[in-house]
Short mmCIF file of C-alpha atoms and ligand atoms in Angstrom, two decimals:
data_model
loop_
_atom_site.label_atom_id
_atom_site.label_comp_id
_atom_site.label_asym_id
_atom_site.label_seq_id
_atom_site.Cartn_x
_atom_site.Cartn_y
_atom_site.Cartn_z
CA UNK A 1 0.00 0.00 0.00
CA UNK A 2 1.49 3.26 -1.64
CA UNK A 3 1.63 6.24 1.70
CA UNK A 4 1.15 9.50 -0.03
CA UNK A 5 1.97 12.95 1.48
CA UNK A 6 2.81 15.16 -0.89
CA UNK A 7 0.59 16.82 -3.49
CA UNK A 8 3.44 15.90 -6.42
CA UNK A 9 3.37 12.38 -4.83
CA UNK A 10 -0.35 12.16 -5.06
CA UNK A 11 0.12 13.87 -9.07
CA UNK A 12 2.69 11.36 -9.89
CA UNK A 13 0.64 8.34 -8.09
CA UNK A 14 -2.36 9.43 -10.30
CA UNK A 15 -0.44 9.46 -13.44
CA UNK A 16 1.02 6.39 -12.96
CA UNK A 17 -2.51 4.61 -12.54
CA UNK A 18 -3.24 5.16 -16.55
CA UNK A 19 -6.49 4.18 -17.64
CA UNK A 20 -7.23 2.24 -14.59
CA UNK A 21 -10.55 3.36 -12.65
CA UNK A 22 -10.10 4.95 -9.16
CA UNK A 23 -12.20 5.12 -6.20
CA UNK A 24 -11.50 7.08 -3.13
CA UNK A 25 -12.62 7.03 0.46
CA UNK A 26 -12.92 10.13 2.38
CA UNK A 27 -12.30 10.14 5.97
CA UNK A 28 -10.67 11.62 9.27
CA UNK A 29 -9.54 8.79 10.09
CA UNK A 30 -9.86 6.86 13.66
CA UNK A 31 -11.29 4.12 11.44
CA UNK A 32 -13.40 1.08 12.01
CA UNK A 33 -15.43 -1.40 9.94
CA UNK A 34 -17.59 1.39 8.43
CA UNK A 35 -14.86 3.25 7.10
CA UNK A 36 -13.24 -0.49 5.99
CA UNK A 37 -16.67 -1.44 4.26
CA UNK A 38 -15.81 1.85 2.20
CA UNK A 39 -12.87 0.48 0.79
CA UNK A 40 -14.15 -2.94 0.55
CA UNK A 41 -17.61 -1.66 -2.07
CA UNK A 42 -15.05 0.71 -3.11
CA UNK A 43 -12.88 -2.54 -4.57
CA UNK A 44 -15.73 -3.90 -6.39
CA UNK A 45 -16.23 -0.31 -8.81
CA UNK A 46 -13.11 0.34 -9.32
CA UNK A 47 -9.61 -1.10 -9.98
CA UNK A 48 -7.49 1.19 -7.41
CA UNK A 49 -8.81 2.52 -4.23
CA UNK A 50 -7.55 5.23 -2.56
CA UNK A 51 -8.65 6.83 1.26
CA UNK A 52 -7.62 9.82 2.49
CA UNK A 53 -7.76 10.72 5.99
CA UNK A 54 -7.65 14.53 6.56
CA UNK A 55 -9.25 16.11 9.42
CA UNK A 56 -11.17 18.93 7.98
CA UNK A 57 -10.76 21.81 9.80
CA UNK A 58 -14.13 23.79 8.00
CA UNK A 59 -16.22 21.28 8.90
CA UNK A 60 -15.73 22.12 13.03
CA UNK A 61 -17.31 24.87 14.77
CA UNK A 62 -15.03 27.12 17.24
CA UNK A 63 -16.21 24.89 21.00
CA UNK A 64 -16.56 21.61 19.11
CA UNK A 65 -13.73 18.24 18.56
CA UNK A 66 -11.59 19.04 16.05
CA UNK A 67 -8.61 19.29 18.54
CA UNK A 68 -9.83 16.07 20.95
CA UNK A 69 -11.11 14.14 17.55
CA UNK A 70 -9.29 10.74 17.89
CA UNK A 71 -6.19 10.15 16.17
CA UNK A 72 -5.18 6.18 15.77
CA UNK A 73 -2.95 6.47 12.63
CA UNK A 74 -0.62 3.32 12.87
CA UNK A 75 -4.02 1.38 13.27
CA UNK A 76 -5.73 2.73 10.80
CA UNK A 77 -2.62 2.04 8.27
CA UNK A 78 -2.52 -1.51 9.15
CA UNK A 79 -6.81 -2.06 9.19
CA UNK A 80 -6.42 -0.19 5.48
CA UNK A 81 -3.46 -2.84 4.51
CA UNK A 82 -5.61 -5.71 6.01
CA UNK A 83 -8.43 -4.43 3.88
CA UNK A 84 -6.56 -4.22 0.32
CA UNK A 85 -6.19 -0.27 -0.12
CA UNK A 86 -4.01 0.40 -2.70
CA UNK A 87 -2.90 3.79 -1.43
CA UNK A 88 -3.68 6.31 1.70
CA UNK A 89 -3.17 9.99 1.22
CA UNK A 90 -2.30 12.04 3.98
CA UNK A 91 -2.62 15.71 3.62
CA UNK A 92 -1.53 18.52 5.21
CA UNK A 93 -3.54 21.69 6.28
CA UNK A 94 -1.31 23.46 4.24
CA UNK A 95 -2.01 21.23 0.87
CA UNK A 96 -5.62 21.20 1.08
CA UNK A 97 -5.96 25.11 2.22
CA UNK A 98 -2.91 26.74 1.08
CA UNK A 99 -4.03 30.64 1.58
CA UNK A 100 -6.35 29.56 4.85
CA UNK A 101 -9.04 28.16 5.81
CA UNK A 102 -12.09 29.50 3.43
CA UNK A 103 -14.96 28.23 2.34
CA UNK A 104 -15.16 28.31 -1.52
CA UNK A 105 -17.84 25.78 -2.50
CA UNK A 106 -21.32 26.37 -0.61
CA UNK A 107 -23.36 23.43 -0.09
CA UNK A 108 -27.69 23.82 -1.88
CA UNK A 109 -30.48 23.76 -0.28
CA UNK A 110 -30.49 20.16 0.73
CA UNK A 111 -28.44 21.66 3.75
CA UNK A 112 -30.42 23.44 4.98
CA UNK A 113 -32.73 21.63 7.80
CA UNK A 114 -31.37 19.29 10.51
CA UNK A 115 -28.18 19.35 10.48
CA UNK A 116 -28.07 22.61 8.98
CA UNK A 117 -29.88 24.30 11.48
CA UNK A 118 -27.89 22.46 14.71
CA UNK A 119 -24.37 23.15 12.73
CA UNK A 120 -24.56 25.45 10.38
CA UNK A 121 -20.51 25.15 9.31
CA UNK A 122 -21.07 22.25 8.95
CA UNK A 123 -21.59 20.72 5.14
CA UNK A 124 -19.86 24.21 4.14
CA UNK A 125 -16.76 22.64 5.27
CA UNK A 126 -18.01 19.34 3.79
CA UNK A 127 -18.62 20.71 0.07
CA UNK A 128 -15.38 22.67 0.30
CA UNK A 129 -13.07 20.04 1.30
CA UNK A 130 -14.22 17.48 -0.89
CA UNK A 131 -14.60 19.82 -4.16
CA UNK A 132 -10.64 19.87 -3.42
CA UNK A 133 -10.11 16.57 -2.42
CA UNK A 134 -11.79 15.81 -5.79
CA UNK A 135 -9.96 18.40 -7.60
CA UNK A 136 -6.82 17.16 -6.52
CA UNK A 137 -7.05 13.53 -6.43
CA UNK A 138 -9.68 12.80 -10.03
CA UNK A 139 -11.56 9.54 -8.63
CA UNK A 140 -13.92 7.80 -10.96
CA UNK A 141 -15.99 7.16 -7.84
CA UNK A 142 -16.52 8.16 -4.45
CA UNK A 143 -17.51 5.97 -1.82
CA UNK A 144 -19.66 7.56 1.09
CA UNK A 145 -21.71 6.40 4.07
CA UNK A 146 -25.56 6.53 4.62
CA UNK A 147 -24.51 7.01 8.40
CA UNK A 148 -24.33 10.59 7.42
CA UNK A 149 -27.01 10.71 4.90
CA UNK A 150 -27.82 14.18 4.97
CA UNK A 151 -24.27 14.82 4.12
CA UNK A 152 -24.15 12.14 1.05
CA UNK A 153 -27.48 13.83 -0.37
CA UNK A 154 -25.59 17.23 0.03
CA UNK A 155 -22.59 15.85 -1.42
CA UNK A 156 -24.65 14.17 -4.50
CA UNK A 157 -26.38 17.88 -5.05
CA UNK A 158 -23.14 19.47 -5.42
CA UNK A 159 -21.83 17.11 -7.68
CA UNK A 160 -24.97 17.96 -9.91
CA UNK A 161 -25.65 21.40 -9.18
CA UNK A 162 -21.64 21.99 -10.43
CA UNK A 163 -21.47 19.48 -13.28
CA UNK A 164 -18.49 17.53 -11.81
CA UNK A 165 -17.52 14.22 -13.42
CA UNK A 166 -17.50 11.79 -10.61
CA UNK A 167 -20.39 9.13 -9.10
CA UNK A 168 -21.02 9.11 -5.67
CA UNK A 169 -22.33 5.88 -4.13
CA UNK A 170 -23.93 5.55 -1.06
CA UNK A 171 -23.08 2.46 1.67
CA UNK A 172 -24.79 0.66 3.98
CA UNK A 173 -24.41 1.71 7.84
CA UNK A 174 -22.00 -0.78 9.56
CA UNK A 175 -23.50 -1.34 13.17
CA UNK A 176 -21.90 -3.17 15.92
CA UNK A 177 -23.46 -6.24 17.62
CA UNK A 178 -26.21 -3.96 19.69
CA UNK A 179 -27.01 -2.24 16.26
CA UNK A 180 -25.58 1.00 17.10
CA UNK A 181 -23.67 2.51 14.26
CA UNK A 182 -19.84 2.47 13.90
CA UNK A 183 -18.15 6.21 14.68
CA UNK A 184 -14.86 7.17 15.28
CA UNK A 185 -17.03 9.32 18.21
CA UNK A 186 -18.47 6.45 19.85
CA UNK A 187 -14.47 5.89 20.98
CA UNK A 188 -15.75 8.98 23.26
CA UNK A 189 -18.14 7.06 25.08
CA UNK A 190 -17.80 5.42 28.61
CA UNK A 191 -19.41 2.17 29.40
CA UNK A 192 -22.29 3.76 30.85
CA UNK A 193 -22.86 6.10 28.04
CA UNK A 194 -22.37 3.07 25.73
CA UNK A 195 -25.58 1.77 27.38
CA UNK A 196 -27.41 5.06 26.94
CA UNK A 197 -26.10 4.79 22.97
CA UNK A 198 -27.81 1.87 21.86
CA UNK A 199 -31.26 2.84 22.62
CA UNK A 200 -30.99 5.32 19.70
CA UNK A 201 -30.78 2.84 16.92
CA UNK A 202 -33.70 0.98 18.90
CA UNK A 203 -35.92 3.95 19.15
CA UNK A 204 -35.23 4.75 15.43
CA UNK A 205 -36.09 1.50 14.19
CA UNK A 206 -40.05 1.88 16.44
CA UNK A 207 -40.23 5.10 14.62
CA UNK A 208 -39.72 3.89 11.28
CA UNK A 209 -42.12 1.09 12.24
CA UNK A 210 -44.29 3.79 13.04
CA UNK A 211 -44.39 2.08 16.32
CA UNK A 212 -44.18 5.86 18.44
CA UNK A 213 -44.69 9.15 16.66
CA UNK A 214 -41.89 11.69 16.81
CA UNK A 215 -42.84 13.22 20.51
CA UNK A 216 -42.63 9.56 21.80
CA UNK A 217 -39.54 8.74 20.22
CA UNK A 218 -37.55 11.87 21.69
CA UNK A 219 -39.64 11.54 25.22
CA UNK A 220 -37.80 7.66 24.96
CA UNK A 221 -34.45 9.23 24.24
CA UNK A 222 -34.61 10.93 27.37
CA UNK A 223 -35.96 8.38 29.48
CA UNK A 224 -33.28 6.43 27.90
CA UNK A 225 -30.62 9.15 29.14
CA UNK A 226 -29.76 11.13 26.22
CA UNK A 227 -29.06 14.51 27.50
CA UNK A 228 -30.54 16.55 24.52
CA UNK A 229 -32.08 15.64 21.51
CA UNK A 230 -31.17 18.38 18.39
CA UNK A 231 -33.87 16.46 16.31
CA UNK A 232 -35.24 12.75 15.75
CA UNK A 233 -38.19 13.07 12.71
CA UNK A 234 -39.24 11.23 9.77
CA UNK A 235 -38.53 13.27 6.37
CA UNK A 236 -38.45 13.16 3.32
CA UNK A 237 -34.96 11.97 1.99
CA UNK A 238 -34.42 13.93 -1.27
CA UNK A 239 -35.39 17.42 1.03
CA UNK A 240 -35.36 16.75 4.44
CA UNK A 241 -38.53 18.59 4.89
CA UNK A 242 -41.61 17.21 5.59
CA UNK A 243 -42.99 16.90 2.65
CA UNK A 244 -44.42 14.20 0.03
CA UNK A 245 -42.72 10.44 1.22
CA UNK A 246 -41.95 9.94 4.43
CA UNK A 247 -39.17 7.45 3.79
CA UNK A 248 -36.30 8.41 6.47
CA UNK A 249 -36.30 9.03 10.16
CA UNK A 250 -33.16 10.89 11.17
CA UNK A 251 -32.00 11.79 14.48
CA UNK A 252 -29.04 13.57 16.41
CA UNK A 253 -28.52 13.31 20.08
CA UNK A 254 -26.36 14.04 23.11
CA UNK A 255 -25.04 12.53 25.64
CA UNK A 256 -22.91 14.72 27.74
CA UNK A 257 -20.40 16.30 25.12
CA UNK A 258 -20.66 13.57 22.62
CA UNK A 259 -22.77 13.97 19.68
CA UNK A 260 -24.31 11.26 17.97
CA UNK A 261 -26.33 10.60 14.66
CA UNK A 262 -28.00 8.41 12.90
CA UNK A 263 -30.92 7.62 10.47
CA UNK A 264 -32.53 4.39 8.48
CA UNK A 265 -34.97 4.10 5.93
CA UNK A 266 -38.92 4.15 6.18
CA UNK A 267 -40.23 1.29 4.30
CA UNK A 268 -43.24 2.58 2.95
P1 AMP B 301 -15.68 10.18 8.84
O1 AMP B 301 -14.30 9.64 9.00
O2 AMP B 301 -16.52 10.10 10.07
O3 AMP B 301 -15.72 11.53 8.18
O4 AMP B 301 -16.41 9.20 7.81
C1 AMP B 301 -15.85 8.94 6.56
C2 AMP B 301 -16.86 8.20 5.72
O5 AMP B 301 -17.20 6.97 6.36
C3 AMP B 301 -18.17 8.96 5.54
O6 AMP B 301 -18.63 8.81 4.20
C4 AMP B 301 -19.09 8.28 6.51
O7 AMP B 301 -20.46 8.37 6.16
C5 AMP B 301 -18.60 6.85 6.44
N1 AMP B 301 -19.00 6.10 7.64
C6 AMP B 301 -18.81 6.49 8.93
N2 AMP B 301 -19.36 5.58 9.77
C7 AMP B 301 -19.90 4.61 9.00
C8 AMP B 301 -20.62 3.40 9.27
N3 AMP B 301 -20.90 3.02 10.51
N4 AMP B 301 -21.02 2.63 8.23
C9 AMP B 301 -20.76 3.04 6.95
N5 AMP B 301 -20.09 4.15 6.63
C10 AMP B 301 -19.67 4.94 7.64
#
């Protein structure tokens, strides 16, 4: 597996590849089976699959983990080995934002609610960062998670809204044995808290059963010992308003500083 950290190594990597077809895998690292199921759907589309892990500054509000977010590096080299990567590319702050840290691509409408309104940086940083990332690196593909499927809806918009020549493919949510869903930020959580965690998948899946209307299913995160709930609704997933299909229930919570999210489909 090919380490890049240079810009003219990642040129001269790219070059070399020819006609071959390239995936990549963006992350910020700390990785786990989500992240490695990436790579692994990322294998099957293409013929050379690169990850980057780059801790995107843009993407963090001033108060919030960019300088605690975990950092497990010689791990994460060997899981990517392990899991057939043909290259990682690590970038600098410096590569990637060379006169500061600006936002230059603004993320559509698709934004705009949930997350949006709770983090309002937030896919700014996203859209940014990865119109470079693309510019830079020329995938074929790009492999994302539905764990943060507000941000690969965003992500597909801008790709359309600016006309840029890559696919974007959506992957399953890895979950661990108690169904709740891989993060780097669940490496935050004490035992306790871990217990507290797992309810939100749980809770999630009655609501998309239709088992508890939204009220219930944010009165049960509390009962359950989330701290504070920043939403937990069923949407529509090509707005995220409620409007027309009802076909995703989405939902962020707290528990003491750590922040988690996840969503699943409605079947309807
Ligand atoms: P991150 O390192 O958290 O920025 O995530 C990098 C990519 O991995 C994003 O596209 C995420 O949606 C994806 N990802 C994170 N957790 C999971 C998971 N549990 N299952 C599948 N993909 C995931």
């Amino acid at each position: 597996m090919k380490i890049i950290k240079t810009i003219s190594a990642l040129n001269e990597w790219r070059d070399n590849q020819g006609v071959q077809t390239i995936t990549l895998v963006p992350t910020m690292g700390a990785l786990h089976e989500g992240h490695l199921k990436l790579v692994e759907d990322g294998l099957k589309k293409a013929d050379i699959c690169l990850l980057y892990i780059f801790l995107n500054p843009t993407q963090f509000a001033a108060g919030e983990d960019l300088e605690s977010y975990p950092k497990t590096l010689d791990a994460d080299l060997d899981k990517l080995k392990a899991a057939g990567a043909h290259a990682v590319w690590l970038p600098t702050q410096k590569d990637i934002y060379p006169n500061g840290l600006e936002i230059t691509t603004k993320a559509g409408a698709l934004a705009y609610p949930l997350e949006g309104e709770h983090r309002p940086h937030f896919f700014d940083g996203v859209t940014t960062v990865l119109e470079r990332m693309f510019a830079l690196s020329k995938p074929d593909f790009v492999m994302m998670g539905e764990k943060d499927f507000q941000q690969l809806q965003v992500v597909k918009q801008m790709v359309v809204d600016h006309n840029m020549p890559y696919k974007i493919f959506g992957v399953e949510t890895i979950r661990d044995q108690n169904g709740l869903a891989l993060s780097s930020r669940n490496l935050y959580l004490s035992k306790n808290e871990y217990i507290i965690a797992v309810q939100l998948n749980k809770i999630l899946r009655d609501l998309a059963h239709s088992e508890i209307n939204e009220e219930q299913a944010v009165e049960k995160l509390l009962r359950a010992g989330f701290d504070k709930i920043d939403y937990c609704t069923v949407r529509n997933s090509n707005s995220f308003l409620e409007e027309g299909c009802l076909d995703r229930v989405l939902a962020a919570a707290w528990i003491g500083s750590t922040r988690l999210i996840d969503n699943m489909q409605v079947k309807v």
